[in-house]
Coordinates of C-alpha atoms in Angstrom, one line a residue:
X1146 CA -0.4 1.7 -17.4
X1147 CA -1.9 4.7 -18.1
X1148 CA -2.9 7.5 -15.1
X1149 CA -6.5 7.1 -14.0
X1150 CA -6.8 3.4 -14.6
X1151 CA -8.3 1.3 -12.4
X1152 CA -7.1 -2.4 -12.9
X1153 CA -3.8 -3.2 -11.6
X1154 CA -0.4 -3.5 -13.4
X1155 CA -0.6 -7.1 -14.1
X1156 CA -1.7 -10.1 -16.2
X1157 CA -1.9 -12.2 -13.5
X1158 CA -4.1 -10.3 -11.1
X1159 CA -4.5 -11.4 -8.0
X1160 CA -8.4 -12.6 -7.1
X1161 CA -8.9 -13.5 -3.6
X1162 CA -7.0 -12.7 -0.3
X1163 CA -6.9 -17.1 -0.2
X1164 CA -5.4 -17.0 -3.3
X1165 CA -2.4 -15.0 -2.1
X1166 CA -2.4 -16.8 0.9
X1167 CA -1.9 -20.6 -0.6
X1168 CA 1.1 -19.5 -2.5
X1169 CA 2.8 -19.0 1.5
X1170 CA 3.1 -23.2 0.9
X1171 CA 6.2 -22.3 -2.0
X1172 CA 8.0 -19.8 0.4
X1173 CA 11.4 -20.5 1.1
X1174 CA 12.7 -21.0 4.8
X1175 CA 15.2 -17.9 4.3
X1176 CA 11.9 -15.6 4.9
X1177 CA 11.0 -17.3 8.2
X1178 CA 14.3 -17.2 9.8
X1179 CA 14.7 -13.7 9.2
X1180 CA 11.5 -13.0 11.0
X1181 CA 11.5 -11.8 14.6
X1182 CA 9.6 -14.1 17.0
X1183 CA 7.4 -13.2 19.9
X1184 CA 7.4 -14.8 23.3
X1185 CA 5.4 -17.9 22.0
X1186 CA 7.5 -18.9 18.9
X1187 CA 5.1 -16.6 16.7
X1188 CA 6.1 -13.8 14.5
X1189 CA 6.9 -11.1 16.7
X1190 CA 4.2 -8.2 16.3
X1191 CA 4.8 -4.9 18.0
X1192 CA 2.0 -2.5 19.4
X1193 CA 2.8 -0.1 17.0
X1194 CA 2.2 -1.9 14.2
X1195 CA -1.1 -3.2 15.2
X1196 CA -2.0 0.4 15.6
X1197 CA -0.5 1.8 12.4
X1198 CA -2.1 -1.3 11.0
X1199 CA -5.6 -0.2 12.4
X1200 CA -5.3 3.6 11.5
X1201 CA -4.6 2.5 8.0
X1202 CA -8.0 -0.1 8.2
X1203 CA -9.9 2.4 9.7
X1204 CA -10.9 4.9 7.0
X1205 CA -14.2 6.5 9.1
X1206 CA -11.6 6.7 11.8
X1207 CA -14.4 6.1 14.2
X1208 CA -12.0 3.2 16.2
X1209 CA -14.3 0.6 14.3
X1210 CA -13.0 -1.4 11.1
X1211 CA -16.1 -2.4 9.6
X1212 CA -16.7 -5.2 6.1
X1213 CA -17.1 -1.8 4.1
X1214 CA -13.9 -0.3 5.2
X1215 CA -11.5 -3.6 5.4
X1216 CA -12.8 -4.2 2.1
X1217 CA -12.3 -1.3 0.7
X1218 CA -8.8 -1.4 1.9
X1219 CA -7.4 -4.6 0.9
X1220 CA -9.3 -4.3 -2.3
X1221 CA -6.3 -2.0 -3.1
X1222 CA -4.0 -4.5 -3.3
X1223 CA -6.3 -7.3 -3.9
X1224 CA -8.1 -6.8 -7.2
X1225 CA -12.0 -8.5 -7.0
X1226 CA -10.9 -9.7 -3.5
X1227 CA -14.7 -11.7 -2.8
X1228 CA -16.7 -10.6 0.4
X1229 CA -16.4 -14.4 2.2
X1230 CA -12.5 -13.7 2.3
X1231 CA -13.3 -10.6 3.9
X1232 CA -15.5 -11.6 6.2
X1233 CA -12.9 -14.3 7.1
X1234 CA -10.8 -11.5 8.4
X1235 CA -13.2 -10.0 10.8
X1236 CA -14.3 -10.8 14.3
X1237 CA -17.9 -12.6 15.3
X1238 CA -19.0 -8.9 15.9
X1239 CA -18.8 -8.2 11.9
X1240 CA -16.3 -5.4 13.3
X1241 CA -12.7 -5.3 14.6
X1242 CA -11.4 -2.6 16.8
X1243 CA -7.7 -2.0 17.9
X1244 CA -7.6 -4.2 21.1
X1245 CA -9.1 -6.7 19.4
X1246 CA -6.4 -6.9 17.0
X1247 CA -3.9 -6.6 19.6
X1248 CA -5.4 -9.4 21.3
X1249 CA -5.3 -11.6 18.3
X1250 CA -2.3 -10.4 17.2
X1251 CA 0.0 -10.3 20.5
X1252 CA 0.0 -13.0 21.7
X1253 CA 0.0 -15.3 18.2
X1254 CA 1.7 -18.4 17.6
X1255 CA 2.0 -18.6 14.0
X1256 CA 5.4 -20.1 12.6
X1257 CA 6.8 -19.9 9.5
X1258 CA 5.2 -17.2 8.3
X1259 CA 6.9 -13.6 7.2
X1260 CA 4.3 -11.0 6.9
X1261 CA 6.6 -8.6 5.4
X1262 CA 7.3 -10.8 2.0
X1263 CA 3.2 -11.2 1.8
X1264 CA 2.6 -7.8 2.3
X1265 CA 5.6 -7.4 -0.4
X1266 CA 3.5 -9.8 -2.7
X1267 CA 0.7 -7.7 -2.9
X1268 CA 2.9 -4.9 -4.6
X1269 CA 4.9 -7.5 -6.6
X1270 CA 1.9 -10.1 -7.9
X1271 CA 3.8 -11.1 -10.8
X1272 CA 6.7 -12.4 -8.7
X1273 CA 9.6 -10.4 -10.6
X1274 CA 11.2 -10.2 -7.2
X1275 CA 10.9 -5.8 -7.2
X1276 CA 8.0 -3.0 -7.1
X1277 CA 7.2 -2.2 -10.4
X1278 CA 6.8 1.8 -11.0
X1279 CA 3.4 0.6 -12.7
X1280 CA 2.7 -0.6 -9.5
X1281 CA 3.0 2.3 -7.3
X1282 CA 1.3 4.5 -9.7
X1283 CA -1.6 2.4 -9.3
X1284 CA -1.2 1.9 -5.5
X1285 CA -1.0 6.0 -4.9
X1286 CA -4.1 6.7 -7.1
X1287 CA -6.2 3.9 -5.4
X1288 CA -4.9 5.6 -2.0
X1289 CA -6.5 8.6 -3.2
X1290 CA -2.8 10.5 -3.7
X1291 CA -3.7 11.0 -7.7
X1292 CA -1.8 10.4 -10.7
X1293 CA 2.3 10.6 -10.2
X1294 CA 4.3 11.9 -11.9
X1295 CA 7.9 10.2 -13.4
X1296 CA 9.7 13.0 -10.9
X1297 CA 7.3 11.7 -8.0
X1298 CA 8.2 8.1 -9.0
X1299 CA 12.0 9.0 -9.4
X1300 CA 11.5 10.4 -5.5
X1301 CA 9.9 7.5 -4.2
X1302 CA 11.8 4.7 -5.1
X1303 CA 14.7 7.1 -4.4
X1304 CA 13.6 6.8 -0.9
X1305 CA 12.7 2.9 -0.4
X1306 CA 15.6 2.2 -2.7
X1307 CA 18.3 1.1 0.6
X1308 CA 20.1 -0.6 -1.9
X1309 CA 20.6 2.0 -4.0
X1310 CA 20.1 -0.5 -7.2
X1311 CA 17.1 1.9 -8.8
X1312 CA 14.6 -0.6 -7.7
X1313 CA 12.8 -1.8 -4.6
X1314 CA 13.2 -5.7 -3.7
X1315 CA 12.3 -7.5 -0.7
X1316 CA 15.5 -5.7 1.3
X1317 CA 14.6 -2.4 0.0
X1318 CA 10.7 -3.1 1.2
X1319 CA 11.8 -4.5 4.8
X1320 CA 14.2 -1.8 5.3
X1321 CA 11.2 0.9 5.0
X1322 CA 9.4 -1.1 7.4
X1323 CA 11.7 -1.5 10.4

């Protein structure tokens, strides 16, 4: 892929958020016991993430995640992602604020679910099993970082890379996150 471009690395693009989410049916069970379970049997969801969750949702940063910004958002890793799966995501009020994701979120009951392999997904929608550098170029640009360099790519992979293989996998990604 060439810097500046503005259609993900792959051939098999991923359209709609319900899309993504109807390939969670093929997931193996290693995912879901490796996920950390709240007081209810759900997947265990800390404060802190909700929040870092919100800051990244909320790009006015104006404690408000509107259609326009979690669009906007998840359209970076959801190429044509349609405005009913957005609106799916949102509350009655057409906006979400922190508490209410925490109380959504807290308190949940889902099972057999790991949201660290989705979120992985949308960085690996070909299913090669690793984060292609392709990918992150495009990710960083549509973040607004610019075009990176090899050396910047070297750094970060260099960094996620716990496994010290020269790529990121699922480990490598859930490493980063804990």
């Amino acid at each position: 892929m060439q810097a500046g471009s503005s259609s993900p690395p792959t051939s098999a693009r991923r359209t709609s958020l319900s899309q993504s989410t109807s390939r969670r049916a093929s997931q193996t069970d290693t995912f879901a016991t490796e996920v950390p379970q709240n007081e209810f049997g759900g997947v265990l969801v800390t404060p802190q993430q909700i929040h870092m969750a919100f800051q990244f949702l909320d790009v006015d940063k104006k404690s408000r995640v509107t259609l326009e910004n979690l669009r906007s958002r998840l359209g970076i890793f959801y190429d044509n992602m349609s405005l009913k799966d957005v609106r799916l995501l949102l509350s009655e009020e057409g906006e979400l604020t922190e508490e209410y994701l925490h109380a959504l979120l807290l308190p949940n009951e889902v099972k057999n679910f790991d949201p660290v392999a989705e979120a992985f997904k949308a960085y690996d929608p070909e299913e090669t099993g690793f984060i292609s550098r392709e990918m992150l170029r495009y990710v960083f640009e549509r973040l607004g970082y610019g075009a990176l360099t090899e050396d910047d790519l070297d750094v970060l992979i260099s960094c996620a890379d716990a496994d010290r293989d020269g790529r990121i996998n699922l480990a490598d990604f859930r490493a980063m996150l804990e």
